[in-house]
Amino acid sequence: MADTPNSPSASPETGGDPAFTAALAQWISSVDDDAISASAWEWSKHVLLDWLAVGVAGASEPLVQMLLAEYGGGGEQPCTLLGSPMRARPHDAALINGAAGHALDFDDVASRMVGHPTAPVAPAALALAQSLGASGRDLLRALIVGHEIESRIGEVAGLSHYQLGFHVTGTIGTFGAAAACARLRRLDAATTRHALGLAATQAAGLKSMFGTMAKPLHAGKAAMNGLMAAQLAARGFTAHESAIECPQGFARTQAPSLNPMSTVVDTRAGFAIEAALFKYHAACYLTHSTIEAIRQARVRHGVTLDALDSMTVTVAGNQRGVCDIANPQTGLNVKFSIQHLAALALDGADTAALGLYTDQTALDERLGKARARIALNVVDAPDRDTAVVSIRLRDGREVTEQANVAIPAKDLGAQWTRLVGKARSIVTPVLGSQRFEAMVAAVQTLDRSTSLQPLLAALH
């Protein structure tokens, strides 16, 4: 008998394998601590520290305050909310903390996923871990699992999913959150397949929302929906067991061109979490190579905004429709305006400073005039990460610099120090220095902690 369109045994047309969802579920349910490298455990603490920091700092953003007003609760609720005395139910905590962690667009990114990996995974895992009374190691393991699943599904969907207009943090992030929570719940492989199916049917997020409050909402909803998927699956709630690869599943409906699906989850070359990229400018990550190239030009050639005659910024096609807002009107718009950020960087502005991204900055007349002299050249090239900046000065000199920030760190000690410095600058104004140091110490020893209470006490 011929396969029906939604039959689990039907093979997708492109790159598909009817066992893909099953393979992921099997790995999620069975990966043990001995299979996780010491490096991956260390990286999990790095991504958690960075997410906590940007979440605490982002908790005061208007969009988060609206979510708090709608979904926050009192002390009788079980889950901690970042940077707030309020508490919430697990699903609501995942939503609120998820939005807070992405509100500043200062959280980590992953090239394989083509999105922000920790923003959806950490809030879901933290809420569930707290409600279950899990250990610190349980939480870190969930982060490692969530990152891995996001990157593997992200590789299958490829750039075509992103270029079609989907915000990967909201879509594929839902799978990462579900995987992390399934691991925390210790679901078996069959139940985890249903969790992934429930994640697939909830995955959503549109790139047209970039520069608005809806973009951080994507991360919150991905966290909330991923947690819901695992919790419902644990109760016996069913979904299509090949929801990612089946003919009307996630991949086939949301990615015009699929990459091959491997049914072997091989981590011998490293875990996905070990390729996380951290942001040291509080703007869209795709703008960071441009900012760094301009910073190099300032240091090496002494160029300034007042000396600018014209500039051309050449970037890859993946930045088209993402960070090319030509005429920013708000602080949020500035984060996605590569030309405005180029003017700020050339002027020596501290692009890591949260207070820089205001409506006043967007409407600054001097910056606007400079922005008009900056041309954005978007090219379709294999290299998606390098930015080339060509600057012509009023004295006739021409300066060219290029940068590529999409290279994971090798020196983890130096990276930890840099992340602590970033965290200190944005968390201390909210929590104070004593609680900040307690937060860092709690994260640093989390893999040896039988309880999350030291960390939660520092955050609440």
XYZ file of N, CA and C in Angstrom, residues 115-370:
768
model
N 21.256 31.371 14.740
C 20.387 32.073 15.681
C 21.037 32.193 17.040
N 20.220 32.505 18.037
C 20.662 32.676 19.418
C 20.326 31.403 20.189
N 21.307 30.571 20.520
C 20.999 29.245 21.061
C 20.567 29.207 22.520
N 21.153 30.063 23.357
C 20.877 29.962 24.789
C 19.581 30.656 25.170
N 19.194 31.684 24.422
C 18.017 32.487 24.767
C 16.745 31.674 24.938
N 16.464 30.661 24.095
C 15.276 29.846 24.319
C 15.510 28.671 25.268
N 16.740 28.149 25.306
C 17.014 26.928 26.060
C 17.148 27.196 27.557
N 17.950 28.190 27.922
C 18.234 28.428 29.343
C 16.990 28.756 30.166
N 16.095 29.643 29.706
C 14.935 29.953 30.547
C 13.997 28.773 30.747
N 13.835 27.949 29.723
C 13.002 26.755 29.865
C 13.647 25.778 30.840
N 14.955 25.543 30.666
C 15.668 24.602 31.529
C 15.727 25.101 32.965
N 15.947 26.402 33.156
C 16.031 26.944 34.512
C 14.698 26.810 35.236
N 13.604 27.125 34.558
C 12.288 27.038 35.184
C 11.967 25.599 35.572
N 12.226 24.658 34.668
C 11.921 23.268 34.963
C 12.864 22.715 36.023
N 14.147 23.044 35.924
C 15.113 22.557 36.908
C 14.746 23.042 38.306
N 14.305 24.301 38.409
C 13.914 24.824 39.704
C 12.684 24.101 40.244
N 11.713 23.869 39.386
C 10.484 23.214 39.843
C 10.712 21.752 40.195
N 11.727 21.120 39.572
C 12.035 19.721 39.857
C 13.021 19.551 41.008
N 13.641 20.649 41.458
C 14.679 20.539 42.471
C 15.934 19.878 41.923
N 16.247 20.156 40.662
C 17.381 19.515 39.991
C 18.707 20.084 40.492
N 19.774 19.389 40.172
C 21.120 19.829 40.553
C 21.684 20.795 39.526
N 22.787 21.421 39.883
C 23.455 22.297 38.940
C 23.938 21.550 37.717
N 24.425 20.344 37.922
C 24.904 19.545 36.794
C 23.753 19.171 35.869
N 22.575 18.919 36.446
C 21.406 18.627 35.617
C 21.098 19.803 34.693
N 21.178 21.012 35.223
C 20.894 22.202 34.423
C 21.921 22.371 33.309
N 23.185 22.202 33.634
C 24.234 22.364 32.627
C 24.108 21.305 31.537
N 23.781 20.077 31.919
C 23.595 19.015 30.933
C 22.455 19.374 29.981
N 21.388 19.919 30.517
C 20.253 20.321 29.678
C 20.662 21.386 28.673
N 21.510 22.319 29.086
C 21.991 23.349 28.164
C 22.804 22.724 27.028
N 23.659 21.779 27.367
C 24.480 21.118 26.354
C 23.597 20.381 25.353
N 22.592 19.677 25.858
C 21.675 18.932 24.990
C 20.881 19.883 24.100
N 20.347 20.963 24.684
C 19.559 21.914 23.906
C 20.352 22.546 22.782
N 21.583 22.964 23.075
C 22.448 23.540 22.039
C 22.673 22.545 20.906
N 22.925 21.284 21.261
C 23.238 20.280 20.248
C 22.065 20.090 19.287
N 20.876 19.985 19.828
C 19.699 19.746 18.992
C 19.405 20.957 18.110
N 19.538 22.161 18.654
C 19.329 23.368 17.841
C 20.275 23.393 16.651
N 21.532 23.097 16.888
C 22.514 23.176 15.810
C 22.275 22.113 14.758
N 21.883 20.917 15.168
C 21.666 19.845 14.197
C 20.427 20.106 13.343
N 19.367 20.602 13.945
C 18.182 20.941 13.154
C 18.459 22.195 12.325
N 19.225 23.134 12.895
C 19.589 24.334 12.158
C 20.395 24.017 10.913
N 21.289 23.045 11.001
C 22.079 22.646 9.832
C 21.191 22.039 8.755
N 20.181 21.295 9.149
C 19.267 20.694 8.176
C 18.462 21.780 7.464
N 17.889 22.697 8.249
C 17.084 23.776 7.662
C 17.943 24.727 6.846
N 19.189 24.914 7.269
C 20.124 25.755 6.517
C 19.702 27.205 6.416
N 20.374 27.913 5.546
C 20.084 29.334 5.368
C 18.728 29.579 4.724
N 18.215 28.592 3.992
C 16.964 28.821 3.275
C 15.817 29.114 4.240
N 15.835 28.495 5.404
C 14.802 28.732 6.422
C 14.862 30.183 6.893
N 16.070 30.633 7.173
C 16.281 32.011 7.639
C 15.942 33.013 6.538
N 16.391 32.724 5.333
C 16.177 33.651 4.226
C 14.710 33.733 3.813
N 13.944 32.708 4.120
C 12.522 32.727 3.821
C 11.776 33.706 4.720
N 12.396 34.068 5.847
C 11.787 35.050 6.731
C 11.515 34.572 8.138
N 12.042 33.391 8.492
C 11.827 32.869 9.839
C 12.948 33.297 10.773
N 12.580 33.650 12.010
C 13.544 33.965 13.054
C 13.912 32.658 13.740
N 15.104 32.178 13.486
C 15.515 30.845 13.917
C 15.475 30.691 15.431
N 15.779 31.752 16.155
C 15.734 31.690 17.615
C 14.347 31.284 18.095
N 13.316 31.753 17.411
C 11.957 31.410 17.778
C 11.518 30.062 17.256
N 11.985 29.683 16.077
C 11.537 28.436 15.471
C 12.356 27.247 15.979
N 13.596 27.185 15.578
C 14.445 26.063 15.963
C 14.777 26.111 17.449
N 14.757 27.306 18.026
C 14.953 27.420 19.469
C 13.922 26.640 20.264
N 12.724 26.476 19.703
C 11.677 25.703 20.376
C 12.110 24.251 20.551
N 12.783 23.699 19.553
C 13.288 22.328 19.654
C 14.371 22.223 20.736
N 15.255 23.226 20.786
C 16.304 23.198 21.794
C 15.737 23.224 23.198
N 14.726 24.063 23.411
C 14.087 24.140 24.722
C 13.397 22.828 25.065
N 12.711 22.238 24.098
C 12.029 20.961 24.326
C 13.029 19.859 24.648
N 14.145 19.838 23.919
C 15.163 18.814 24.151
C 15.767 18.950 25.544
N 16.079 20.179 25.938
C 16.656 20.407 27.264
C 15.703 19.941 28.356
N 14.422 20.255 28.189
C 13.432 19.884 29.204
C 13.151 18.385 29.193
N 13.167 17.781 28.016
C 13.001 16.329 27.942
C 14.124 15.624 28.682
N 15.334 16.157 28.535
C 16.472 15.561 29.249
C 16.335 15.754 30.754
N 15.923 16.938 31.181
C 15.710 17.187 32.605
C 14.645 16.258 33.176
N 13.603 16.003 32.398
C 12.535 15.112 32.841
C 12.911 13.638 32.692
N 14.059 13.391 32.076
C 14.547 12.023 31.840
C 13.514 11.195 31.063
N 12.953 11.829 30.034
C 11.980 11.135 29.198
C 12.682 10.073 28.366
N 11.994 8.967 28.107
C 12.579 7.950 27.238
C 12.511 8.418 25.789
N 13.133 7.639 24.903
C 13.246 8.059 23.505
C 11.883 8.217 22.842
N 10.969 7.303 23.115
C 9.654 7.371 22.476
C 8.896 8.621 22.916
N 8.955 8.928 24.185
C 8.257 10.111 24.700
C 8.923 11.384 24.195
N 10.254 11.357 24.091
C 10.980 12.525 23.588
C 10.618 12.813 22.137
N 10.346 11.768 21.345
C 9.906 11.998 19.959
C 8.606 12.806 19.938
N 7.705 12.508 20.857
C 6.464 13.273 20.922
C 6.741 14.714 21.360
N 7.697 14.885 22.278
C 8.064 16.237 22.700
C 8.595 17.042 21.530
N 9.440 16.426 20.705
C 9.959 17.117 19.526
C 8.843 17.416 18.534
N 7.870 16.514 18.418
C 6.728 16.766 17.547
C 5.888 17.927 18.040
N 5.680 18.005 19.343
C 4.924 19.123 19.907
C 5.687 20.428 19.745
N 7.005 20.344 19.808
C 7.815 21.540 19.544
C 7.668 21.968 18.092
N 7.680 20.996 17.186
C 7.607 21.306 15.759
C 6.336 22.060 15.406
N 5.224 21.666 15.996
C 3.959 22.279 15.609
C 3.745 23.635 16.274
N 4.612 24.002 17.231
C 4.511 25.307 17.882
C 5.582 26.290 17.423
N 6.568 25.810 16.694
C 7.712 26.645 16.330
C 7.286 27.822 15.460
N 7.655 29.032 15.865
C 7.241 30.231 15.123
C 8.180 31.387 15.406
N 8.142 32.387 14.532
C 8.947 33.599 14.690
C 9.294 34.194 13.342
N 8.979 35.457 13.144
C 9.168 36.113 11.847
C 10.254 37.182 11.913
N 11.143 37.185 10.921
C 12.194 38.201 10.866
C 11.644 39.608 10.667
N 10.434 39.712 10.157
C 9.844 41.043 9.978
C 9.662 41.764 11.310
N 9.786 41.040 12.419
C 9.628 41.630 13.746
C 10.927 42.203 14.302
N 12.026 42.062 13.570
C 13.302 42.588 14.054
C 13.199 44.100 14.263
N 13.761 44.567 15.357
C 13.682 45.984 15.681
C 12.430 46.346 16.455
N 11.634 45.332 16.844
C 10.418 45.566 17.628
C 10.457 44.696 18.888
N 9.479 44.905 19.769
C 9.385 44.108 20.989
C 9.065 42.650 20.705
N 8.536 42.363 19.529
C 8.152 40.996 19.206
C 9.355 40.077 19.035
N 10.522 40.619 18.673
C 11.697 39.754 18.490
C 12.079 39.069 19.795
N 12.234 39.777 20.905
C 12.512 39.075 22.169
C 11.378 38.147 22.595
N 10.150 38.497 22.218
C 9.022 37.623 22.543
C 9.208 36.250 21.905
N 9.830 36.204 20.720
C 10.083 34.920 20.068
C 10.877 33.986 20.978
N 11.921 34.528 21.621
C 12.747 33.694 22.503
C 11.936 33.215 23.700
N 11.119 34.111 24.260
C 10.286 33.728 25.385
C 9.268 32.668 25.022
N 8.637 32.829 23.865
C 7.646 31.848 23.423
C 8.310 30.506 23.090
N 9.495 30.544 22.509
C 10.205 29.294 22.215
C 10.512 28.544 23.504
N 10.947 29.283 24.533
C 11.223 28.658 25.832
C 9.948 28.085 26.438
N 8.902 28.882 26.433
C 7.619 28.453 27.003
C 7.056 27.244 26.246
N 7.077 27.306 24.918
C 6.512 26.229 24.117
C 7.344 24.950 24.203
N 8.670 25.106 24.295
C 9.518 23.926 24.452
C 9.273 23.234 25.778
N 9.133 24.039 26.838
C 8.808 23.477 28.150
C 7.443 22.781 28.104
N 6.469 23.432 27.489
C 5.145 22.833 27.356
C 5.222 21.507 26.611
N 6.010 21.460 25.540
C 6.127 20.242 24.743
C 6.613 19.072 25.594
N 7.650 19.306 26.389
C 8.193 18.227 27.218
C 7.233 17.834 28.331
N 6.605 18.816 28.953
C 5.688 18.527 30.050
C 4.462 17.753 29.559
N 3.920 18.167 28.425
C 2.756 17.459 27.898
C 3.123 16.060 27.433
N 4.268 15.927 26.786
C 4.712 14.605 26.343
C 4.874 13.670 27.540
N 5.380 14.201 28.636
C 5.546 13.388 29.838
C 4.209 12.864 30.350
N 3.137 13.568 30.068
C 1.795 13.131 30.482
C 1.148 12.175 29.474
N 1.824 11.935 28.366
C 1.272 11.043 27.363
C 0.659 11.745 26.170
N 0.819 13.072 26.094
C 0.300 13.851 24.968
C 1.092 13.463 23.721
N 0.410 13.162 22.638
C 1.097 12.649 21.459
C 1.219 13.688 20.347
N 2.163 13.416 19.452
C 2.378 14.231 18.251
C 2.944 13.305 17.181
N 3.099 13.824 15.977
C 3.696 13.021 14.911
C 5.113 12.632 15.315
N 5.453 11.369 15.160
C 6.732 10.870 15.654
C 7.905 11.170 14.717
N 7.624 11.668 13.529
C 8.687 12.091 12.608
C 8.411 13.526 12.174
N 8.081 14.360 13.150
C 7.556 15.699 12.870
C 8.547 16.613 12.172
N 9.829 16.353 12.320
C 10.815 17.229 11.682
C 10.928 16.924 10.195
N 10.999 15.627 9.850
C 11.319 15.254 8.472
C 10.147 14.767 7.639
N 8.985 14.537 8.224
C 7.880 13.978 7.451
C 7.412 14.958 6.364
N 6.660 14.498 5.366
C 6.311 15.340 4.213
C 5.645 16.674 4.547
N 4.842 16.753 5.588
C 4.239 18.025 5.973
C 4.747 18.467 7.342
N 5.983 18.086 7.624
C 6.590 18.420 8.898
C 7.331 19.740 8.877
N 8.091 19.977 9.935
C 8.768 21.262 10.106
C 9.719 21.580 8.954
N 10.604 20.655 8.643
C 11.639 20.952 7.648
C 11.059 21.196 6.265
N 10.166 20.339 5.835
C 9.632 20.433 4.483
C 8.750 21.664 4.288
N 8.088 22.127 5.337
C 7.189 23.270 5.188
C 7.886 24.608 5.425
N 9.038 24.610 6.108
C 9.645 25.877 6.497
C 11.037 26.110 5.940
N 11.545 25.181 5.163
C 12.865 25.356 4.549
C 12.796 24.921 3.088
N 12.878 25.852 2.145
C 12.769 25.505 0.723
C 13.833 24.527 0.252
N 15.011 24.585 0.878
C 16.108 23.715 0.457
C 16.716 23.080 1.692
N 16.609 21.750 1.797
C 17.090 21.045 2.978
C 18.491 20.489 2.776
N 19.273 20.496 3.832
C 20.554 19.813 3.850
C 20.337 18.389 4.361
N 21.282 17.492 4.104
C 21.118 16.090 4.526
C 20.880 15.949 6.026
N 20.060 14.960 6.381
C 19.761 14.661 7.773
C 20.549 13.426 8.193
N 21.423 13.593 9.124
C 22.190 12.457 9.619
C 21.468 11.813 10.796
N 21.409 10.494 10.780
C 20.780 9.780 11.883
C 21.812 9.349 12.927
N 23.031 9.858 12.797
C 24.083 9.590 13.771
C 24.457 10.908 14.442
N 24.305 10.981 15.750
C 24.700 12.176 16.488
C 26.109 11.932 17.017
N 27.085 12.381 16.256
C 28.495 12.127 16.560
C 29.107 13.408 17.123
N 29.519 13.373 18.373
C 30.079 14.572 19.022
C 31.580 14.448 19.261
N 32.213 13.481 18.617
C 33.646 13.291 18.857
C 34.472 14.500 18.423
N 33.994 15.235 17.451
C 34.721 16.429 16.989
C 34.383 17.657 17.844
N 33.530 17.474 18.830
C 33.150 18.589 19.689
C 31.647 18.762 19.746
N 31.182 19.336 20.830
C 29.766 19.616 21.006
C 29.424 20.988 20.437
N 28.180 21.146 20.049
C 27.747 22.413 19.463
C 27.965 23.585 20.416
N 27.812 23.340 21.707
C 27.938 24.429 22.678
C 29.339 25.020 22.680
N 30.317 24.239 22.209
C 31.704 24.711 22.174
C 31.969 25.674 21.024
N 30.956 25.940 20.213
C 31.102 26.890 19.105
C 30.249 28.135 19.334
N 29.763 28.324 20.551
C 28.976 29.525 20.844
C 29.830 30.773 20.641
N 29.178 31.816 20.145
C 29.856 33.095 19.900
C 29.198 34.154 20.777
N 30.007 34.879 21.515
C 29.468 35.845 22.464
C 29.530 37.263 21.899
N 28.582 38.052 22.332
C 28.449 39.415 21.819
C 29.072 40.408 22.797
N 29.923 41.255 22.258
C 30.535 42.309 23.066
C 30.123 43.693 22.572
N 29.141 43.714 21.687
C 28.460 44.943 21.273
C 26.965 44.665 21.414
N 26.222 45.592 21.956
C 24.805 45.346 22.268
C 23.910 45.611 21.061
N 24.254 44.998 19.938
C 23.492 45.168 18.694
C 23.454 43.831 17.974
N 22.699 43.774 16.886
C 22.585 42.555 16.089
C 23.979 41.987 15.798
N 24.150 40.682 15.999
C 25.468 40.081 15.840
C 26.014 40.244 14.431
N 25.151 40.316 13.452
C 25.623 40.467 12.080
C 26.333 41.797 11.843
N 26.172 42.742 12.743
C 26.856 44.031 12.614
C 28.240 44.028 13.265
N 28.563 42.982 14.015
C 29.774 43.018 14.842
C 31.066 43.020 14.036
N 31.102 42.288 12.940
C 32.318 42.302 12.119
C 32.568 43.700 11.557
N 31.498 44.390 11.172
C 31.634 45.766 10.683
C 32.164 46.676 11.786
N 31.583 46.565 12.962
C 32.029 47.406 14.087
C 33.498 47.153 14.390
N 33.895 45.879 14.405
C 35.292 45.558 14.719
C 36.242 46.064 13.638
N 35.833 45.976 12.376
C 36.681 46.486 11.298
C 36.885 47.989 11.435
N 35.837 48.692 11.800
C 35.943 50.153 11.975
C 36.784 50.490 13.204
N 36.640 49.718 14.261
C 37.490 49.943 15.441
C 38.967 49.760 15.091
N 39.258 48.756 14.248
C 40.630 48.561 13.794
C 41.116 49.771 13.002
N 40.248 50.305 12.158
C 40.630 51.484 11.364
C 40.945 52.668 12.255
N 40.176 52.850 13.316
C 40.437 53.950 14.253
C 41.796 53.781 14.927
N 42.081 52.553 15.365
C 43.330 52.303 16.093
C 44.544 52.376 15.169
N 44.436 51.770 14.000
C 45.596 51.656 13.118
C 45.855 52.902 12.286
N 44.794 53.639 11.976
C 44.950 54.763 11.049
C 44.484 56.099 11.620
N 43.958 56.088 12.835
C 43.551 57.329 13.471
C 42.365 58.010 12.817
N 41.499 57.254 12.141
C 40.365 57.868 11.462
C 39.279 58.225 12.473
N 38.518 59.276 12.164
C 37.435 59.736 13.028
C 36.205 60.047 12.174
N 35.089 60.196 12.828
C 33.861 60.507 12.103
C 33.949 61.874 11.441
N 34.556 62.835 12.097
C 34.646 64.185 11.539
C 35.512 64.237 10.282
N 36.402 63.249 10.128
C 37.280 63.219 8.953
C 36.676 62.427 7.804
N 35.469 61.877 8.002
C 34.871 61.000 6.992
C 34.382 61.777 5.773
N 34.789 61.295 4.608
C 34.200 61.776 3.355
C 33.119 60.795 2.896
N 33.477 59.496 2.866
C 32.509 58.467 2.486
C 33.008 57.117 2.993
N 32.093 56.180 3.066
C 32.445 54.830 3.507
C 31.571 53.825 2.760
N 32.160 52.693 2.419
C 31.402 51.570 1.873
C 31.616 50.362 2.773
N 30.535 49.792 3.224
C 30.577 48.590 4.058
C 30.077 47.424 3.216
N 30.942 46.452 2.982
C 30.586 45.289 2.177
C 30.376 44.084 3.088
N 29.163 43.539 3.026
C 28.803 42.404 3.871
C 28.072 41.359 3.025
N 27.858 40.195 3.597
C 27.228 39.094 2.879
C 25.712 39.254 2.801
N 25.133 38.479 1.903
C 23.698 38.580 1.634
C 22.812 38.210 2.799
N 23.341 37.462 3.796
C 22.521 37.094 4.941
C 22.146 38.296 5.800
N 22.776 39.445 5.562
C 22.454 40.639 6.342
C 21.332 41.461 5.691
N 20.992 41.119 4.479
C 19.902 41.809 3.782
C 18.574 41.524 4.480
N 17.848 42.573 4.807
C 16.562 42.408 5.461
C 16.649 42.097 6.938
N 17.857 42.213 7.505
C 18.041 41.920 8.929
C 18.568 43.143 9.666
N 19.758 43.579 9.274
C 20.385 44.697 9.987
C 20.646 45.867 9.033
N 19.777 46.040 8.073
C 19.965 47.111 7.086
C 18.872 48.174 7.175
N 18.377 48.433 8.389
C 17.395 49.511 8.561
C 18.069 50.825 8.187
N 17.622 51.437 7.127
C 18.318 52.599 6.558
C 18.095 53.875 7.347
N 16.922 54.001 7.961
C 16.580 55.247 8.636
C 15.998 54.944 10.018
N 16.833 54.542 10.967
C 16.341 54.141 12.281
C 15.652 55.286 13.014
N 14.547 54.952 13.670
C 13.776 55.945 14.395
C 13.763 55.698 15.899
N 14.171 54.499 16.315
C 14.154 54.146 17.729
C 15.474 53.495 18.133
N 15.662 53.369 19.448
C 16.850 52.688 19.938
C 16.907 51.248 19.481
N 15.773 50.579 19.431
C 15.734 49.212 18.922
C 16.130 49.152 17.454
N 15.687 50.135 16.677
C 16.060 50.192 15.261
C 17.573 50.308 15.096
N 18.217 51.077 15.972
C 19.660 51.289 15.864
C 20.412 49.965 15.914
N 19.939 49.035 16.736
C 20.590 47.738 16.869
C 20.612 46.967 15.549
N 19.722 47.345 14.617
C 19.616 46.647 13.341
C 19.889 47.580 12.161
N 20.653 48.639 12.412
C 21.024 49.579 11.360
C 22.538 49.604 11.231
N 23.062 48.842 10.285
C 24.502 48.713 10.168
C 25.164 50.043 9.826
N 24.481 50.889 9.048
C 25.062 52.177 8.694
C 25.109 53.123 9.891
N 24.064 53.116 10.703
C 24.069 53.967 11.897
C 25.121 53.469 12.886
N 25.236 52.163 13.026
C 26.246 51.602 13.919
C 27.656 51.883 13.406
N 27.822 51.884 12.083
C 29.126 52.217 11.513
C 29.516 53.645 11.877
N 28.556 54.560 11.815
C 28.829 55.948 12.193
C 29.181 56.042 13.674
N 28.452 55.326 14.516
C 28.739 55.324 15.945
C 30.130 54.767 16.229
N 30.468 53.649 15.581
C 31.778 53.039 15.803
C 32.902 53.958 15.345
N 32.720 54.623 14.200
C 33.737 55.542 13.702
C 33.895 56.748 14.625
N 32.823 57.067 15.341
C 32.869 58.182 16.283
C 33.442 57.767 17.629
N 33.768 56.501 17.775
C 34.350 56.025 19.023
C 33.341 55.730 20.113
N 32.073 55.596 19.762
C 31.043 55.316 20.756
C 31.256 53.928 21.365
N 30.867 53.781 22.606
C 30.958 52.495 23.292
C 29.737 51.662 22.905
N 29.885 50.823 21.902
C 28.753 50.058 21.387
C 28.365 48.894 22.297
N 29.095 48.715 23.392
C 28.691 47.735 24.406
C 27.811 48.370 25.471
N 27.735 49.690 25.478
C 26.972 50.396 26.508
C 25.477 50.318 26.218
N 24.715 49.791 27.171
C 23.285 49.636 26.957
C 22.592 50.975 26.770
N 23.093 52.016 27.423
C 22.475 53.329 27.341
C 22.663 54.027 26.010
N 23.475 53.437 25.128
C 23.703 54.053 23.822
C 22.487 53.925 22.916
N 21.716 52.850 23.106
C 20.659 52.508 22.148
C 19.331 53.142 22.564
N 19.234 54.434 22.271
C 18.066 55.221 22.631
C 17.464 55.858 21.389
N 16.261 56.361 21.528
C 15.642 57.089 20.418
C 16.445 58.333 20.089
N 17.053 58.933 21.112
C 17.877 60.124 20.881
C 19.067 59.791 19.985
N 19.689 58.638 20.211
C 20.796 58.212 19.356
C 20.325 57.985 17.923
N 19.148 57.392 17.786
C 18.616 57.126 16.450
C 18.375 58.410 15.676
N 17.945 59.457 16.365
C 17.541 60.695 15.698
C 18.620 61.772 15.737
N 19.811 61.417 16.215
C 20.905 62.390 16.303
C 21.247 62.936 14.907
N 21.186 64.250 14.757
C 21.355 64.882 13.441
C 22.756 64.655 12.876
N 23.771 64.774 13.714
C 25.149 64.603 13.254
C 25.376 63.180 12.760
N 24.879 62.208 13.508
C 25.021 60.819 13.086
C 24.227 60.545 11.813
N 23.062 61.168 11.700
C 22.245 60.991 10.509
C 22.937 61.502 9.264
N 23.601 62.654 9.368
C 24.322 63.195 8.220
C 25.490 62.294 7.827
N 26.176 61.752 8.835
C 27.283 60.845 8.544
C 26.763 59.554 7.919
